[in-house]
Amino acid sequence: MIGRRETSVPELRVYAPEHARLAATLLLAVMLMLAPWLLALPEWMGRGFVMVGLTLVAVAGLMLLQTRLRLNARAMAAELLTGFIEKDATPSFVTDDDGMIHACNAAAVKRFQDASKETLAGTLRSVLANPSAVLFRLQNRARVDGAAREDIVTRRGHVRLAVHQMNGGSYLWRVEDILERAGSGRGAEAVAVPMITVGRTGAVLFMNEAARGLIGERAKSTDRLFPSLPVLPGKINTLSTKSGPVQVLVSEKNRTQGRSELYMMEVDEKELAAGQAGFESLPVPFLKVAPSGEILTANKMALRLLGIDSCGNRKLGQLMEGLGRPMSDWLRDTADGLAPNKSEFLRVARRDKEVFVQITLTRILEEGAPVLIAVLNDATELKTLEAQFVQSQKMQAIGQLAGGVAHDFNNLLTAIAGHCDLLLLRHDQGDQDYGDLIQIHENANRAAALVSQLLAFSRKQTLQPEVLDVRDTLSDLTHLLNRLVGEKVTLTLSHDPVMKAIRADKRQLEQVLMNLVVNARDAMPQGGEIRVETEVLSLDGPLERDRATVPEGDWVTVKVSDEGVGIAPDKLQKVFEPFYTTKRTGEGTGLGLSTAYGIIKQTGGYIFVDSVKGHGTQFTLFFPVYKQQPQLQPAARSEDKAAAAKHGEGVVLLVEDEAPVRAFASRALRMRGYTVLEAESAEDALRTLEDPGLTVDVFVTDVVMPGMDGPSWVREALKERPETRVVFVSGYAEGAFGEAEPMVPNSVFLPKPFSLNQLTETVHAQLH
């Protein structure tokens, strides 16, 4: 049995086990008594006993040290209890890592009959069926998080067990009884409005924290609270409190089994004299709504959230939208007690900004008639995050769709344009069919440009970046832009005199600028001025705008401004979404700005929009400055070009699953003198290469094919033929496939659609 001693702290129990110190003392005494006998033994036996004795002495020393450490821990626990939890009304214990009780306060001794137990598990056995498992679980969580808490339901009621890890390895435990909340649920404690639950006989079954604070004490019956009975819901009633009578507006909510909840809203005497009692003083947005939808009362916070000055002669359906079913049905079902008591997220019908609210309806009775109380919470940030998540998923799905469509179209366009090239080789300009073939070729190129827009929208197009001066790019576009804007609109260009170079795809950048200028023109049907300004901007710190962060450094900005109709604030954040347009039907597809967004992002830049309704719109483009100075390459002489155009002999293995593309490519290569071996799949290509006597100089293969893809079979083939050159062709973008795989050596990429000359020149360049 472990001994205990009482400290000088009144009603504070501290445990101090003495068995370790007693055992160590007895061990030393035995060693001293046996010392003469050990000296009389033979030398070899004496040495053995001496070694055993020294070991026992060391063990005794360790036991004494451990005892000292435990005594220090208990002293610290006593000091902590003296200054912190001694007078705490909640039963509290301090234990070590093994659950041994160091100390407990007076509330613990009074609450638990087994408080004299040595361990906390033994003390709590009268409350919990399996306390060891619960204590072990909470203590492990406290080691990681520093503290842990758990509410446990027992046959005797609810118990909240909390633990905090302290310095020195001790643990502070608090055991709190949670009173039953009859008919109200635990959520009632968090309600800021005073509320009591009343039974059939008028007994007060539950009072939330706000009610206890208003009344000043616990009450057992309504006759103690209300001098005048019965309580009149919807009216001003006098409430007896510890500090004196107060006037409260009472709202009643019926519950099952004869229980009801009374919500009490304190009314100021000045407001009562002015006839403004009730909702105005509440700290949360409240509406009182009739079952038919008319708003009866709204407090100031609700009016501010809804963006209106008053709610006179307005219905709830006029102020909110997005329920998914008629608002009248929802209100009627709630008034009849048929609707589930859950919140709904609705959009407030405001034009200045987009606001979402979470609205919870509660049915109460006023003079025997049902009335609905609507509690509003601002859920704009939550819905914005949800919309961003949904938008990202939608963009990903549409991007995959666009990439797949572009791949299929590129295969078709490769076959169309390629066979057109073959026909043009057999027709000169004097032939009557030459003009028709040129038309086919040009329209195929236009279709390829549209497919490129789809890939730009999905941010999967193959860019051909080059070092550019934005001023030169705009100068080349000036003539075309002036034709696009027409006579009513004036186009003004303004450049920074000290301009820095950027690295971008010139064709794609021109597409973005033309799209922005055309949008500015359409926003000014009566004419106006479009300003295009370029500037070099140095950011000393990150620039945060529209949920994006522009890193510090040097940037080239391009601003396109107009004096048009502008964009409404609630529509401004949607302009970069695919298929969203503010133009009328037939005037726009809604892909222009989303395509521009994809191009700018893939270039490593940013695009922002600012607009004021009725005053105009400004788009700002940020491009990172190209830091490395471009190296000037000497112009190739015409003799070199002529020499490069000559094609020698070689063996080409062509792997393409699309038969029309394979037919065009093989004919084009054979016309230039190459020996072509065809395969319709990667498996066929590997079977062809099994012949050891076969010599192949170049692999020309599609990337995406049924079965094994292009990079996979090429890596397999290069194990036996490491010197073979490779040309990858694909309707997808370069880098949109196999990004996690290493680069294939001696390989180049040729995007579809490609012409006859592009294919043969690429193969020739690989061979030489």
Coordinates of C-alpha atoms in Angstrom, one line a residue, residues 87-487:
K87 CA -10.2 26.5 -5.9
D88 CA -11.4 25.2 -9.3
A89 CA -15.0 23.9 -9.0
T90 CA -14.1 21.3 -11.6
P91 CA -12.5 18.0 -10.3
S92 CA -8.8 18.1 -11.4
F93 CA -6.0 15.6 -11.1
V94 CA -2.2 15.7 -11.8
T95 CA -0.7 12.4 -12.9
D96 CA 2.5 11.1 -14.3
D97 CA 3.0 9.3 -17.6
D98 CA 1.9 6.0 -16.0
G99 CA -1.3 7.4 -14.6
M100 CA -0.2 7.6 -11.0
I101 CA -1.9 10.5 -9.2
H102 CA 0.5 13.1 -7.9
A103 CA -2.2 15.4 -6.5
C104 CA -5.9 16.3 -6.8
N105 CA -8.0 19.3 -5.7
A106 CA -10.8 19.5 -3.2
A107 CA -13.5 19.2 -5.9
A108 CA -12.1 15.9 -7.0
V109 CA -12.1 14.5 -3.4
K110 CA -15.7 15.6 -3.0
R111 CA -16.9 14.4 -6.4
F112 CA -15.3 10.9 -6.5
Q113 CA -15.6 8.4 -3.7
D114 CA -12.6 6.5 -5.0
A115 CA -10.4 9.6 -5.0
S116 CA -8.1 7.8 -2.6
K117 CA -7.0 5.4 -5.3
E118 CA -3.4 5.5 -6.5
T119 CA -4.2 5.8 -10.3
L120 CA -6.6 7.9 -12.2
A121 CA -8.1 4.8 -13.9
G122 CA -9.1 3.4 -10.5
T123 CA -10.6 6.7 -9.5
L124 CA -12.8 7.0 -12.6
R125 CA -13.9 3.4 -12.5
S126 CA -17.1 4.5 -10.8
V127 CA -18.0 6.8 -13.7
L128 CA -16.6 5.0 -16.8
A129 CA -16.9 1.4 -17.7
N130 CA -13.4 1.2 -19.3
P131 CA -11.5 4.2 -18.1
S132 CA -8.0 2.8 -19.0
A133 CA -8.8 2.8 -22.7
V134 CA -10.2 6.3 -22.7
L135 CA -7.2 7.7 -20.6
F136 CA -4.7 6.0 -22.9
R137 CA -6.4 7.5 -26.0
L138 CA -6.5 11.0 -24.7
Q139 CA -3.0 10.9 -23.3
N140 CA -1.6 9.8 -26.7
R141 CA -3.4 12.7 -28.4
A142 CA -2.1 15.1 -25.7
R143 CA 1.5 14.0 -26.4
V144 CA 1.1 15.1 -30.0
D145 CA -1.2 18.2 -29.8
G146 CA -0.4 19.3 -26.2
A147 CA -4.1 18.9 -25.1
A148 CA -7.1 16.7 -25.8
R149 CA -10.8 16.6 -24.9
E150 CA -13.6 14.1 -25.3
D151 CA -17.3 14.1 -24.3
I152 CA -18.4 10.7 -23.0
V153 CA -22.0 9.6 -22.6
T154 CA -22.6 7.3 -19.6
R155 CA -25.6 5.9 -17.9
R156 CA -25.3 8.6 -15.2
G157 CA -25.0 11.5 -17.7
H158 CA -22.5 13.3 -19.9
V159 CA -18.9 13.6 -18.8
R160 CA -16.3 15.8 -20.4
L161 CA -12.7 14.6 -19.9
A162 CA -9.9 17.0 -20.8
V163 CA -6.1 16.6 -20.4
H164 CA -3.2 19.0 -20.8
Q165 CA 0.4 18.1 -21.0
M166 CA 2.7 20.1 -18.6
N167 CA 6.4 20.6 -18.4
G168 CA 8.3 17.8 -16.7
G169 CA 6.1 15.1 -18.2
S170 CA 3.1 15.5 -15.9
Y171 CA -0.5 15.7 -17.1
L172 CA -3.4 17.8 -15.8
W173 CA -6.8 16.1 -16.0
R174 CA -10.2 17.8 -15.6
V175 CA -13.4 15.9 -15.2
E176 CA -16.6 17.9 -15.8
D177 CA -20.2 16.8 -15.6
I178 CA -22.3 18.2 -18.5
L179 CA -25.9 18.9 -17.6
E180 CA -28.6 17.3 -19.7
R181 CA -30.1 19.7 -22.3
A182 CA -33.6 18.5 -22.5
G183 CA -35.1 19.0 -25.9
S184 CA -32.7 21.6 -26.9
G185 CA -29.5 19.9 -28.1
R186 CA -26.0 21.1 -27.5
G187 CA -26.3 23.8 -30.1
A188 CA -28.5 25.9 -27.8
E189 CA -25.5 26.8 -25.6
A190 CA -23.9 28.6 -28.6
V191 CA -27.0 30.7 -29.3
A192 CA -26.5 34.4 -28.4
V193 CA -30.2 34.8 -27.6
P194 CA -31.5 33.8 -24.1
M195 CA -33.5 30.6 -24.3
I196 CA -35.2 28.3 -21.9
T197 CA -36.9 24.9 -22.4
V198 CA -40.2 24.6 -20.5
G199 CA -42.2 21.4 -19.8
R200 CA -45.9 20.7 -19.6
T201 CA -46.2 21.7 -16.0
G202 CA -44.1 24.9 -16.4
A203 CA -40.9 23.4 -15.1
V204 CA -37.7 24.9 -16.5
L205 CA -35.9 21.9 -18.0
F206 CA -32.9 23.8 -19.5
M207 CA -31.4 27.3 -19.6
N208 CA -28.7 28.2 -22.0
E209 CA -25.7 30.4 -21.1
A210 CA -27.3 33.6 -22.4
A211 CA -30.4 33.0 -20.3
R212 CA -28.4 32.2 -17.1
G213 CA -26.4 35.4 -17.7
L214 CA -29.6 37.5 -18.1
I215 CA -31.4 36.0 -15.1
G216 CA -28.4 35.7 -12.9
E217 CA -29.2 32.3 -11.4
R218 CA -30.8 29.0 -12.3
A219 CA -34.6 28.8 -12.0
K220 CA -36.8 25.7 -11.7
S221 CA -40.2 27.0 -12.8
T222 CA -41.7 29.7 -15.0
D223 CA -43.7 31.2 -12.0
R224 CA -40.3 32.1 -10.6
L225 CA -39.3 33.9 -13.8
F226 CA -42.6 35.5 -14.9
P227 CA -44.8 37.3 -12.3
S228 CA -47.7 37.3 -14.8
L229 CA -48.7 34.0 -16.2
P230 CA -49.3 32.6 -18.8
V231 CA -46.4 33.8 -20.9
L232 CA -47.6 35.7 -24.0
P233 CA -45.5 34.8 -27.1
G234 CA -45.0 37.8 -29.4
K235 CA -45.6 40.3 -26.6
I236 CA -43.6 42.2 -24.1
N237 CA -43.4 40.2 -20.8
T238 CA -41.8 41.1 -17.5
L239 CA -39.0 38.8 -16.5
S240 CA -37.8 38.6 -12.9
T241 CA -34.0 38.6 -12.7
K242 CA -31.5 38.7 -9.8
S243 CA -30.8 42.4 -10.6
G244 CA -34.5 43.3 -10.9
P245 CA -37.4 43.1 -13.4
V246 CA -36.6 43.6 -17.1
Q247 CA -38.9 43.7 -20.2
V248 CA -38.4 41.0 -22.7
L249 CA -40.0 40.1 -26.0
V250 CA -40.8 36.4 -25.9
S251 CA -41.0 34.1 -28.9
E252 CA -42.2 30.5 -28.6
K253 CA -41.1 27.5 -30.5
N254 CA -43.1 24.3 -30.0
R255 CA -41.3 21.0 -29.5
T256 CA -42.6 17.4 -29.2
Q257 CA -43.9 15.8 -26.0
G258 CA -45.3 19.1 -24.7
R259 CA -42.0 20.8 -24.4
S260 CA -41.5 24.3 -25.9
E261 CA -38.6 26.7 -26.2
L262 CA -39.0 30.4 -25.2
Y263 CA -36.6 32.9 -26.7
M264 CA -36.3 36.1 -24.7
M265 CA -35.0 39.4 -26.3
E266 CA -34.4 42.1 -23.8
V267 CA -36.0 45.4 -24.7
D268 CA -34.5 48.8 -23.8
E269 CA -36.9 51.2 -22.1
K270 CA -36.1 54.0 -24.6
E271 CA -36.8 51.6 -27.5
L272 CA -40.0 50.4 -25.7
A273 CA -41.2 54.0 -25.4
A274 CA -40.5 54.6 -29.1
G275 CA -42.2 51.4 -30.1
Q276 CA -38.9 49.9 -31.5
A277 CA -38.7 46.7 -29.4
G278 CA -37.2 43.4 -30.4
F279 CA -34.9 42.7 -33.2
E280 CA -33.0 46.0 -33.4
S281 CA -30.7 45.2 -30.5
L282 CA -29.8 41.7 -31.6
P283 CA -26.2 41.2 -32.6
V284 CA -27.0 38.9 -35.6
P285 CA -29.0 39.6 -38.8
F286 CA -32.6 38.6 -38.1
L287 CA -35.8 38.7 -40.2
K288 CA -39.3 38.0 -39.2
V289 CA -41.2 36.5 -42.1
A290 CA -44.9 35.7 -42.6
P291 CA -45.7 32.2 -44.0
S292 CA -46.8 33.9 -47.2
G293 CA -43.3 35.4 -47.7
E294 CA -43.9 39.1 -46.6
I295 CA -41.0 40.4 -44.4
L296 CA -42.6 41.7 -41.2
T297 CA -39.5 43.0 -39.4
A298 CA -35.8 43.2 -40.1
N299 CA -33.0 44.5 -37.8
K300 CA -30.2 46.8 -38.9
M301 CA -27.7 44.1 -39.4
A302 CA -30.0 42.2 -41.8
L303 CA -30.8 45.4 -43.8
R304 CA -27.0 46.1 -44.1
L305 CA -26.4 42.5 -45.3
L306 CA -29.2 42.7 -47.8
G307 CA -28.1 46.1 -49.1
I308 CA -31.5 47.8 -48.6
D309 CA -32.8 50.7 -46.5
S310 CA -36.1 49.1 -45.5
C311 CA -38.1 46.0 -46.2
G312 CA -41.5 47.5 -46.5
N313 CA -43.9 45.7 -48.8
R314 CA -41.2 43.3 -49.9
K315 CA -41.2 39.5 -50.0
L316 CA -38.3 37.2 -49.2
G317 CA -38.3 35.9 -52.8
Q318 CA -37.6 39.4 -54.1
L319 CA -34.4 39.7 -52.0
M320 CA -32.9 36.3 -52.4
E321 CA -32.6 33.7 -55.2
G322 CA -31.1 30.4 -56.0
L323 CA -33.2 28.1 -53.8
G324 CA -33.9 25.6 -56.6
R325 CA -37.6 25.4 -55.8
P326 CA -40.4 28.0 -55.3
M327 CA -39.6 30.1 -52.2
S328 CA -43.3 30.0 -51.2
D329 CA -43.3 26.2 -51.0
W330 CA -40.3 26.3 -48.6
L331 CA -41.8 28.9 -46.4
R332 CA -45.2 27.1 -46.3
D333 CA -43.6 23.8 -45.4
T334 CA -41.6 25.3 -42.7
A335 CA -44.6 27.1 -41.2
D336 CA -46.5 23.8 -41.2
G337 CA -43.6 22.0 -39.6
L338 CA -43.1 19.7 -42.6
A339 CA -39.7 21.0 -43.8
P340 CA -36.5 19.7 -42.2
N341 CA -34.8 22.2 -40.0
K342 CA -31.7 22.8 -42.1
S343 CA -30.0 25.8 -43.6
E344 CA -30.1 27.0 -47.2
F345 CA -27.5 29.0 -49.1
L346 CA -29.1 31.7 -51.2
R347 CA -27.7 34.6 -53.3
V348 CA -28.8 38.1 -52.3
A349 CA -30.3 40.1 -55.2
R350 CA -27.8 42.9 -55.0
R351 CA -26.3 44.8 -58.0
D352 CA -23.3 46.4 -56.4
K353 CA -21.6 43.1 -55.4
E354 CA -22.2 39.4 -55.1
V355 CA -23.3 38.3 -51.6
F356 CA -24.4 34.9 -50.4
V357 CA -26.2 34.2 -47.2
Q358 CA -26.9 31.1 -45.1
I359 CA -30.5 31.3 -43.9
T360 CA -32.0 29.2 -41.2
L361 CA -35.8 29.3 -40.7
T362 CA -37.4 28.7 -37.3
R363 CA -41.1 28.4 -36.7
I364 CA -42.6 30.3 -33.7
L365 CA -46.1 31.2 -32.5
E366 CA -47.4 34.7 -32.0
E367 CA -50.9 35.0 -30.8
G368 CA -51.5 31.4 -31.9
A369 CA -50.4 32.1 -35.5
P370 CA -47.2 30.7 -36.9
V371 CA -44.4 33.1 -37.8
L372 CA -41.0 32.4 -39.2
I373 CA -37.7 33.7 -37.8
A374 CA -34.9 33.8 -40.3
V375 CA -31.3 34.0 -39.0
L376 CA -28.8 35.1 -41.7
N377 CA -25.1 34.4 -41.9
D378 CA -22.8 36.0 -44.4
A379 CA -21.5 33.0 -46.5
T380 CA -20.0 35.0 -49.4
E381 CA -16.4 33.8 -48.7
L382 CA -17.5 30.2 -48.3
K383 CA -19.5 30.2 -51.6
T384 CA -16.6 32.0 -53.3
L385 CA -14.2 29.2 -52.4
E386 CA -16.8 26.6 -53.5
A387 CA -17.3 28.4 -56.8
Q388 CA -13.5 28.5 -57.4
F389 CA -13.3 24.8 -56.7
V390 CA -16.2 24.0 -59.1
Q391 CA -14.7 26.4 -61.7
S392 CA -11.4 24.6 -61.5
Q393 CA -13.0 21.3 -62.1
K394 CA -15.1 22.6 -65.0
M395 CA -12.0 24.3 -66.5
Q396 CA -10.1 21.0 -66.2
A397 CA -12.9 19.0 -67.8
I398 CA -13.4 21.5 -70.7
G399 CA -9.7 21.7 -71.2
Q400 CA -9.4 18.0 -71.6
L401 CA -12.3 18.0 -74.0
A402 CA -10.7 20.8 -76.0
G403 CA -7.4 19.0 -76.1
G404 CA -9.1 15.8 -77.3
V405 CA -11.1 17.6 -80.0
A406 CA -8.0 19.5 -81.2
H407 CA -6.1 16.2 -81.4
D408 CA -8.7 14.6 -83.7
F409 CA -9.0 17.7 -85.8
N410 CA -5.3 18.0 -86.2
N411 CA -5.2 14.5 -87.6
L412 CA -7.9 15.3 -90.1
L413 CA -6.3 18.6 -91.1
T414 CA -2.9 16.9 -91.5
A415 CA -4.5 14.4 -94.0
I416 CA -6.4 17.2 -95.8
A417 CA -3.5 19.7 -96.1
G418 CA -1.0 16.9 -96.9
H419 CA -2.9 15.4 -99.8
C420 CA -3.5 18.9 -101.0
D421 CA 0.3 19.4 -101.1
L422 CA 0.6 16.3 -103.1
L423 CA -1.9 17.5 -105.6
L424 CA -0.2 20.9 -105.8
L425 CA 3.0 19.1 -106.9
R426 CA 1.3 17.8 -110.0
H427 CA -0.5 21.1 -110.9
D428 CA 1.2 24.4 -111.9
Q429 CA -0.3 27.9 -111.8
G430 CA -1.7 27.6 -115.3
D431 CA -3.8 24.6 -114.4
Q432 CA -7.5 25.2 -113.9
D433 CA -7.6 23.2 -110.7
Y434 CA -4.7 25.2 -109.1
G435 CA -6.9 27.9 -107.7
D436 CA -9.3 25.3 -106.1
L437 CA -6.4 23.6 -104.5
I438 CA -5.0 26.8 -103.1
Q439 CA -8.5 27.5 -101.6
I440 CA -8.5 24.1 -99.9
H441 CA -5.0 24.7 -98.6
E442 CA -5.7 28.2 -97.2
N443 CA -9.0 27.1 -95.5
A444 CA -7.1 24.1 -94.0
N445 CA -4.7 26.6 -92.5
R446 CA -7.6 28.7 -91.1
A447 CA -9.0 25.6 -89.5
A448 CA -5.6 24.9 -88.0
A449 CA -5.6 28.4 -86.5
L450 CA -9.0 27.7 -84.9
V451 CA -7.7 24.4 -83.4
S452 CA -4.7 26.3 -82.1
Q453 CA -7.2 28.6 -80.2
L454 CA -8.8 25.5 -78.7
L455 CA -5.4 24.4 -77.5
A456 CA -4.6 27.9 -76.2
F457 CA -7.9 27.8 -74.3
S458 CA -6.9 24.5 -72.7
R459 CA -3.3 25.8 -72.2
K460 CA -1.9 22.9 -74.1
Q461 CA -0.8 24.5 -77.4
T462 CA 2.8 24.3 -78.5
L463 CA 4.3 27.7 -78.2
Q464 CA 7.2 28.9 -80.3
P465 CA 8.7 31.6 -78.0
E466 CA 11.1 34.2 -79.3
V467 CA 12.7 37.3 -77.9
L468 CA 10.3 40.2 -78.7
D469 CA 10.1 44.0 -78.3
V470 CA 6.5 44.7 -77.6
R471 CA 6.7 48.0 -79.4
D472 CA 7.8 46.2 -82.6
T473 CA 4.9 43.7 -82.3
L474 CA 2.4 46.6 -81.9
S475 CA 3.9 48.5 -84.8
D476 CA 3.5 45.5 -87.1
L477 CA -0.1 45.2 -85.9
T478 CA -1.0 48.9 -86.2
H479 CA -2.4 48.7 -89.8
L480 CA -4.5 45.7 -89.0
L481 CA -5.8 47.1 -85.7
N482 CA -6.8 50.4 -87.4
R483 CA -8.8 48.4 -89.9
L484 CA -10.5 46.4 -87.1
V485 CA -11.6 49.4 -85.0
G486 CA -13.3 51.2 -87.9
E487 CA -13.7 54.9 -88.4

